[in-house]
Amino acid sequence: MDAKVDSAELRLILDSVALGVFAVDRDWNITFFNREAERITGYGADEAVGRKCRDIFGAERCVKRCHLRQAMQSGRSVLKARFEILNRNNRRIPVEITAAVLSDADGNVVGGVESILDLTARQALEKCVRQSYRFSDIVGRDPVMRQLFDTVEVVAPTDATVLLQGETGTGKDLLARVIHNLGPRSAGPYVKVNCAAIPANLFESELFGYRRGAFTDARQDKPGLFAKAQGGTIFLDEVGDIPLESQAKLLQVLDEQAYLPLGATSPESVDVRLMAATNVDLADRVERGAFRSDLYYRLRVVELSLPPLRERRCDIPLLIEHFTEEFAARQIKHVREPGPRAMQLLLNYDYPGNVRELRHVIERGVILTTSDQIRAVDLPQSLKDFSGESVPGAAGKSGEDERERLRRELDRHNWNVTDTARALGINRTTLWRQRKKFGL
């Protein structure tokens, strides 16, 4: 007698695979939703089943080109198609999908099934190699960030000079790379110059190069950084630290698209897009005579300001999720998210180092954790001091303590899943797993 698998066993099997799997009927209502699909989308099966698939996945292709519809209409499977979906937090998730038709015993189409492979980890590893950043790599849903994104989408395809302003660690370098990659010069070089790291007496020779014999040790011609950026983008970070005596020459480059290398007798033309960034008040430096006003106004053709992380706190959970996925992929570790207590510490902190500091905190947590979650003990002492908490040693809290804390939070919110998950800083699916783990 052939062994048969009942529906409960089938769900157990499909909940164990590392692929998101969902099924729909002929009216596009979701009839099945496995655990990995819950993780990828942020929606629990109880929320997804019965809803239209386009309401859950939010993909533009659901409207323009649905692979599941294509499979059901043609009767042929669609294999390994790549695109992006929007999860519950409006984060873009790169996926690879395979879609197939579901038929009954008589061959009648009764629906469709689709598998989803999350490519986030793979793309994070690819980025480590090629440093290719896209618009979706800037995480944020704060209204100020959304407005910034809208402006970037308009500015990036042009050749306009861009001045990025913001505190240290707010992501100016990343934004510059994204603008370059979205612009008409994306195939050309991207050259970053840290103006603060170049000694004043070497600044002109580094940027514009020199000819043999220009000074005692100039034994051969050396191209400058502007020459290396030809046809691409040059990004002047910490532009406020450019020596005053070199600012006139930079202004000449912007106005005339030409410069004179040290020791040269004729100018060289330059074809680059210039972007600059600063964490100081350039207008104040202009008033004090430390920065040329004409250069300042020439740099700020388009001025973009990145807010500090403390002014966009609603983005912190998204950034935590983003960096956890990135570093888990780099370390080849199965770390999904911070635990409840670690998440509370992460959400309470003020981040004077902004996004860069948060990124390093998560990197540390992923490296140190010995479980599938970042624990409070894995976080820097500065976060614990800021919250005024004493955190136990490496053993962490016992399972019984975790269960009791979870039960108290559920009681405090009248066992409302949405409110409790929000208070703990986790999603509903994670809360559901923790309740199941602790028998709650």
mmCIF file of C-alpha atoms in Angstrom, residues 108-327:
data_model
loop_
_atom_site.group_PDB
_atom_site.id
_atom_site.type_symbol
_atom_site.label_atom_id
_atom_site.label_comp_id
_atom_site.label_asym_id
_atom_site.label_seq_id
_atom_site.Cartn_x
_atom_site.Cartn_y
_atom_site.Cartn_z
ATOM 1 C CA ASN A 108 -8.534 21.390 -14.986
ATOM 2 C CA VAL A 109 -6.657 24.423 -13.694
ATOM 3 C CA VAL A 110 -7.600 25.028 -10.065
ATOM 4 C CA GLY A 111 -4.922 27.564 -9.162
ATOM 5 C CA GLY A 112 -1.193 28.169 -9.063
ATOM 6 C CA VAL A 113 1.801 27.711 -6.797
ATOM 7 C CA GLU A 114 4.893 29.845 -6.511
ATOM 8 C CA SER A 115 8.193 29.337 -4.696
ATOM 9 C CA ILE A 116 10.233 32.330 -3.543
ATOM 10 C CA LEU A 117 13.984 32.339 -2.876
ATOM 11 C CA ASP A 118 15.211 35.320 -0.854
ATOM 12 C CA LEU A 119 18.316 36.699 -2.604
ATOM 13 C CA THR A 120 19.174 39.240 0.102
ATOM 14 C CA ALA A 121 22.138 37.267 1.437
ATOM 15 C CA ARG A 122 23.494 36.517 -2.030
ATOM 16 C CA GLN A 123 23.310 40.149 -3.080
ATOM 17 C CA ALA A 124 24.985 41.253 0.156
ATOM 18 C CA LEU A 125 27.939 38.988 -0.654
ATOM 19 C CA GLU A 126 28.036 40.244 -4.247
ATOM 20 C CA LYS A 127 28.140 43.835 -2.992
ATOM 21 C CA CYS A 128 31.184 43.029 -0.862
ATOM 22 C CA VAL A 129 32.980 42.108 -4.068
ATOM 23 C CA ARG A 130 31.823 44.748 -6.550
ATOM 24 C CA GLN A 131 30.733 47.670 -4.325
ATOM 25 C CA SER A 132 27.703 48.197 -6.561
ATOM 26 C CA TYR A 133 24.999 50.021 -4.626
ATOM 27 C CA ARG A 134 21.475 50.678 -5.840
ATOM 28 C CA PHE A 135 18.737 53.024 -4.729
ATOM 29 C CA SER A 136 17.080 50.244 -2.730
ATOM 30 C CA ASP A 137 20.225 49.949 -0.580
ATOM 31 C CA ILE A 138 19.324 53.175 1.232
ATOM 32 C CA VAL A 139 16.865 52.106 3.906
ATOM 33 C CA GLY A 140 14.240 54.534 5.138
ATOM 34 C CA ARG A 141 10.532 55.209 5.350
ATOM 35 C CA ASP A 142 10.666 58.414 7.400
ATOM 36 C CA PRO A 143 8.904 61.250 5.487
ATOM 37 C CA VAL A 144 12.160 63.235 5.301
ATOM 38 C CA MET A 145 13.935 60.237 3.763
ATOM 39 C CA ARG A 146 11.093 59.584 1.328
ATOM 40 C CA GLN A 147 11.329 63.184 0.137
ATOM 41 C CA LEU A 148 15.089 62.751 -0.221
ATOM 42 C CA PHE A 149 14.542 59.610 -2.309
ATOM 43 C CA ASP A 150 12.133 61.472 -4.603
ATOM 44 C CA THR A 151 14.720 64.216 -5.155
ATOM 45 C CA VAL A 152 17.514 61.701 -5.820
ATOM 46 C CA GLU A 153 15.424 59.969 -8.474
ATOM 47 C CA VAL A 154 15.164 63.278 -10.334
ATOM 48 C CA VAL A 155 18.754 64.439 -9.801
ATOM 49 C CA ALA A 156 20.671 61.189 -10.376
ATOM 50 C CA PRO A 157 20.062 60.898 -14.166
ATOM 51 C CA THR A 158 21.489 64.408 -14.703
ATOM 52 C CA ASP A 159 25.068 65.667 -14.619
ATOM 53 C CA ALA A 160 24.368 68.286 -11.928
ATOM 54 C CA THR A 161 26.905 69.020 -9.204
ATOM 55 C CA VAL A 162 25.574 67.744 -5.858
ATOM 56 C CA LEU A 163 26.468 68.851 -2.339
ATOM 57 C CA LEU A 164 25.584 66.370 0.404
ATOM 58 C CA GLN A 165 25.301 67.714 3.941
ATOM 59 C CA GLY A 166 24.862 65.790 7.173
ATOM 60 C CA GLU A 167 26.529 64.695 10.375
ATOM 61 C CA THR A 168 29.276 62.088 10.389
ATOM 62 C CA GLY A 169 27.887 58.614 9.774
ATOM 63 C CA THR A 170 24.588 59.617 8.140
ATOM 64 C CA GLY A 171 25.385 57.847 4.850
ATOM 65 C CA LYS A 172 26.706 60.575 2.557
ATOM 66 C CA ASP A 173 29.211 58.244 0.874
ATOM 67 C CA LEU A 174 26.566 55.604 0.208
ATOM 68 C CA LEU A 175 24.185 58.197 -1.224
ATOM 69 C CA ALA A 176 26.939 59.514 -3.503
ATOM 70 C CA ARG A 177 27.613 55.987 -4.778
ATOM 71 C CA VAL A 178 23.914 55.432 -5.432
ATOM 72 C CA ILE A 179 23.616 58.705 -7.369
ATOM 73 C CA HIS A 180 26.645 57.693 -9.449
ATOM 74 C CA ASN A 181 25.245 54.218 -10.144
ATOM 75 C CA LEU A 182 21.886 55.655 -11.209
ATOM 76 C CA GLY A 183 23.452 58.371 -13.355
ATOM 77 C CA PRO A 184 24.609 58.564 -16.970
ATOM 78 C CA ARG A 185 28.235 57.940 -15.902
ATOM 79 C CA SER A 186 27.626 54.668 -14.058
ATOM 80 C CA ALA A 187 29.895 52.769 -16.459
ATOM 81 C CA GLY A 188 32.742 55.177 -15.693
ATOM 82 C CA PRO A 189 35.021 55.311 -12.635
ATOM 83 C CA TYR A 190 33.903 56.473 -9.210
ATOM 84 C CA VAL A 191 36.768 58.161 -7.353
ATOM 85 C CA LYS A 192 36.368 59.118 -3.700
ATOM 86 C CA VAL A 193 38.696 61.748 -2.255
ATOM 87 C CA ASN A 194 38.955 62.303 1.510
ATOM 88 C CA CYS A 195 39.963 65.971 1.487
ATOM 89 C CA ALA A 196 40.682 65.947 5.233
ATOM 90 C CA ALA A 197 43.319 63.216 4.813
ATOM 91 C CA ILE A 198 45.461 65.038 2.229
ATOM 92 C CA PRO A 199 48.154 67.396 3.580
ATOM 93 C CA ALA A 200 47.660 70.977 2.421
ATOM 94 C CA ASN A 201 51.013 71.096 0.601
ATOM 95 C CA LEU A 202 50.151 67.964 -1.416
ATOM 96 C CA PHE A 203 46.530 68.771 -2.204
ATOM 97 C CA GLU A 204 46.980 70.212 -5.701
ATOM 98 C CA SER A 205 49.414 67.530 -6.835
ATOM 99 C CA GLU A 206 47.062 64.774 -5.602
ATOM 100 C CA LEU A 207 43.990 66.213 -7.298
ATOM 101 C CA PHE A 208 45.506 67.578 -10.492
ATOM 102 C CA GLY A 209 48.730 65.623 -10.907
ATOM 103 C CA TYR A 210 52.121 66.914 -11.974
ATOM 104 C CA ARG A 211 54.663 66.814 -14.756
ATOM 105 C CA ARG A 212 58.165 65.453 -14.601
ATOM 106 C CA GLY A 213 60.488 68.073 -13.119
ATOM 107 C CA ALA A 214 57.715 70.083 -11.466
ATOM 108 C CA PHE A 215 59.620 69.697 -8.175
ATOM 109 C CA THR A 216 62.692 67.899 -6.894
ATOM 110 C CA ASP A 217 61.240 64.385 -6.552
ATOM 111 C CA ALA A 218 58.995 64.574 -9.662
ATOM 112 C CA ARG A 219 60.926 62.063 -11.776
ATOM 113 C CA GLN A 220 57.964 61.169 -14.001
ATOM 114 C CA ASP A 221 54.507 62.406 -14.881
ATOM 115 C CA LYS A 222 51.787 61.462 -12.417
ATOM 116 C CA PRO A 223 48.064 61.752 -13.214
ATOM 117 C CA GLY A 224 45.895 63.287 -10.522
ATOM 118 C CA LEU A 225 42.606 62.030 -9.115
ATOM 119 C CA PHE A 226 40.623 64.164 -11.560
ATOM 120 C CA ALA A 227 42.360 62.378 -14.436
ATOM 121 C CA LYS A 228 41.545 58.988 -12.865
ATOM 122 C CA ALA A 229 37.870 59.989 -12.654
ATOM 123 C CA GLN A 230 37.707 60.987 -16.340
ATOM 124 C CA GLY A 231 34.341 59.975 -17.794
ATOM 125 C CA GLY A 232 32.953 59.161 -14.362
ATOM 126 C CA THR A 233 32.365 60.788 -10.975
ATOM 127 C CA ILE A 234 34.706 62.354 -8.440
ATOM 128 C CA PHE A 235 33.387 62.575 -4.887
ATOM 129 C CA LEU A 236 35.076 65.124 -2.622
ATOM 130 C CA ASP A 237 34.335 64.021 0.931
ATOM 131 C CA GLU A 238 34.949 66.541 3.750
ATOM 132 C CA VAL A 239 35.074 69.289 1.122
ATOM 133 C CA GLY A 240 35.115 71.921 3.869
ATOM 134 C CA ASP A 241 38.734 70.919 4.630
ATOM 135 C CA ILE A 242 40.095 71.908 1.216
ATOM 136 C CA PRO A 243 42.924 74.433 1.751
ATOM 137 C CA LEU A 244 41.839 77.973 0.934
ATOM 138 C CA GLU A 245 44.682 78.401 -1.563
ATOM 139 C CA SER A 246 43.485 75.314 -3.531
ATOM 140 C CA GLN A 247 39.845 76.341 -3.701
ATOM 141 C CA ALA A 248 40.385 78.764 -6.607
ATOM 142 C CA LYS A 249 41.803 75.963 -8.752
ATOM 143 C CA LEU A 250 38.837 73.704 -7.943
ATOM 144 C CA LEU A 251 36.485 76.533 -8.905
ATOM 145 C CA GLN A 252 38.311 76.824 -12.226
ATOM 146 C CA VAL A 253 37.738 73.127 -12.885
ATOM 147 C CA LEU A 254 34.028 73.520 -12.240
ATOM 148 C CA ASP A 255 33.693 76.610 -14.412
ATOM 149 C CA GLU A 256 35.997 75.735 -17.295
ATOM 150 C CA GLN A 257 36.167 71.923 -17.204
ATOM 151 C CA ALA A 258 39.933 72.221 -17.366
ATOM 152 C CA TYR A 259 42.903 72.301 -15.001
ATOM 153 C CA LEU A 260 46.644 72.818 -15.118
ATOM 154 C CA PRO A 261 48.778 70.025 -13.612
ATOM 155 C CA LEU A 262 51.793 71.205 -11.634
ATOM 156 C CA GLY A 263 54.651 71.936 -14.012
ATOM 157 C CA ALA A 264 52.432 71.821 -17.127
ATOM 158 C CA THR A 265 52.347 74.626 -19.700
ATOM 159 C CA SER A 266 48.936 73.872 -21.194
ATOM 160 C CA PRO A 267 45.641 72.957 -19.468
ATOM 161 C CA GLU A 268 44.011 69.540 -19.659
ATOM 162 C CA SER A 269 40.298 69.168 -20.224
ATOM 163 C CA VAL A 270 38.278 67.138 -17.745
ATOM 164 C CA ASP A 271 34.930 65.414 -18.152
ATOM 165 C CA VAL A 272 33.671 64.386 -14.726
ATOM 166 C CA ARG A 273 30.618 64.760 -12.553
ATOM 167 C CA LEU A 274 31.500 66.338 -9.237
ATOM 168 C CA MET A 275 29.826 65.532 -5.944
ATOM 169 C CA ALA A 276 30.912 66.844 -2.571
ATOM 170 C CA ALA A 277 30.012 66.183 1.044
ATOM 171 C CA THR A 278 30.548 67.929 4.343
ATOM 172 C CA ASN A 279 29.601 67.565 7.995
ATOM 173 C CA VAL A 280 30.323 71.213 8.792
ATOM 174 C CA ASP A 281 28.354 74.393 8.188
ATOM 175 C CA LEU A 282 29.905 75.709 4.981
ATOM 176 C CA ALA A 283 27.844 78.909 5.122
ATOM 177 C CA ASP A 284 29.435 79.658 8.479
ATOM 178 C CA ARG A 285 32.910 79.014 7.046
ATOM 179 C CA VAL A 286 32.139 81.400 4.206
ATOM 180 C CA GLU A 287 31.213 84.097 6.716
ATOM 181 C CA ARG A 288 34.469 83.516 8.602
ATOM 182 C CA GLY A 289 36.521 83.703 5.412
ATOM 183 C CA ALA A 290 37.607 80.051 5.620
ATOM 184 C CA PHE A 291 35.771 78.987 2.463
ATOM 185 C CA ARG A 292 35.292 80.828 -0.809
ATOM 186 C CA SER A 293 31.726 82.033 -1.344
ATOM 187 C CA ASP A 294 31.903 81.570 -5.129
ATOM 188 C CA LEU A 295 33.002 77.940 -4.715
ATOM 189 C CA TYR A 296 30.305 77.341 -2.108
ATOM 190 C CA TYR A 297 27.554 78.541 -4.431
ATOM 191 C CA ARG A 298 29.035 76.591 -7.332
ATOM 192 C CA LEU A 299 29.058 73.362 -5.319
ATOM 193 C CA ARG A 300 25.480 73.634 -4.114
ATOM 194 C CA VAL A 301 23.748 73.436 -7.483
ATOM 195 C CA VAL A 302 21.732 70.656 -5.863
ATOM 196 C CA GLU A 303 21.937 70.469 -2.073
ATOM 197 C CA LEU A 304 20.790 67.333 -0.269
ATOM 198 C CA SER A 305 20.675 67.021 3.519
ATOM 199 C CA LEU A 306 20.741 63.685 5.334
ATOM 200 C CA PRO A 307 19.069 63.800 8.757
ATOM 201 C CA PRO A 308 20.765 62.294 11.826
ATOM 202 C CA LEU A 309 19.409 58.940 12.931
ATOM 203 C CA ARG A 310 17.932 60.406 16.132
ATOM 204 C CA GLU A 311 15.573 62.454 13.917
ATOM 205 C CA ARG A 312 14.356 59.418 11.963
ATOM 206 C CA ARG A 313 13.880 56.890 14.747
ATOM 207 C CA CYS A 314 11.114 55.037 12.903
ATOM 208 C CA ASP A 315 13.820 53.827 10.482
ATOM 209 C CA ILE A 316 15.887 52.137 13.208
ATOM 210 C CA PRO A 317 13.966 48.793 13.098
ATOM 211 C CA LEU A 318 14.342 48.700 9.294
ATOM 212 C CA LEU A 319 18.067 49.407 9.517
ATOM 213 C CA ILE A 320 18.500 46.732 12.204
ATOM 214 C CA GLU A 321 16.822 44.177 9.958
ATOM 215 C CA HIS A 322 18.850 45.314 6.939
ATOM 216 C CA PHE A 323 22.235 45.155 8.688
ATOM 217 C CA THR A 324 21.440 41.857 10.423
ATOM 218 C CA GLU A 325 20.758 40.254 7.038
ATOM 219 C CA GLU A 326 23.895 41.800 5.539
ATOM 220 C CA PHE A 327 26.307 40.655 8.241
#
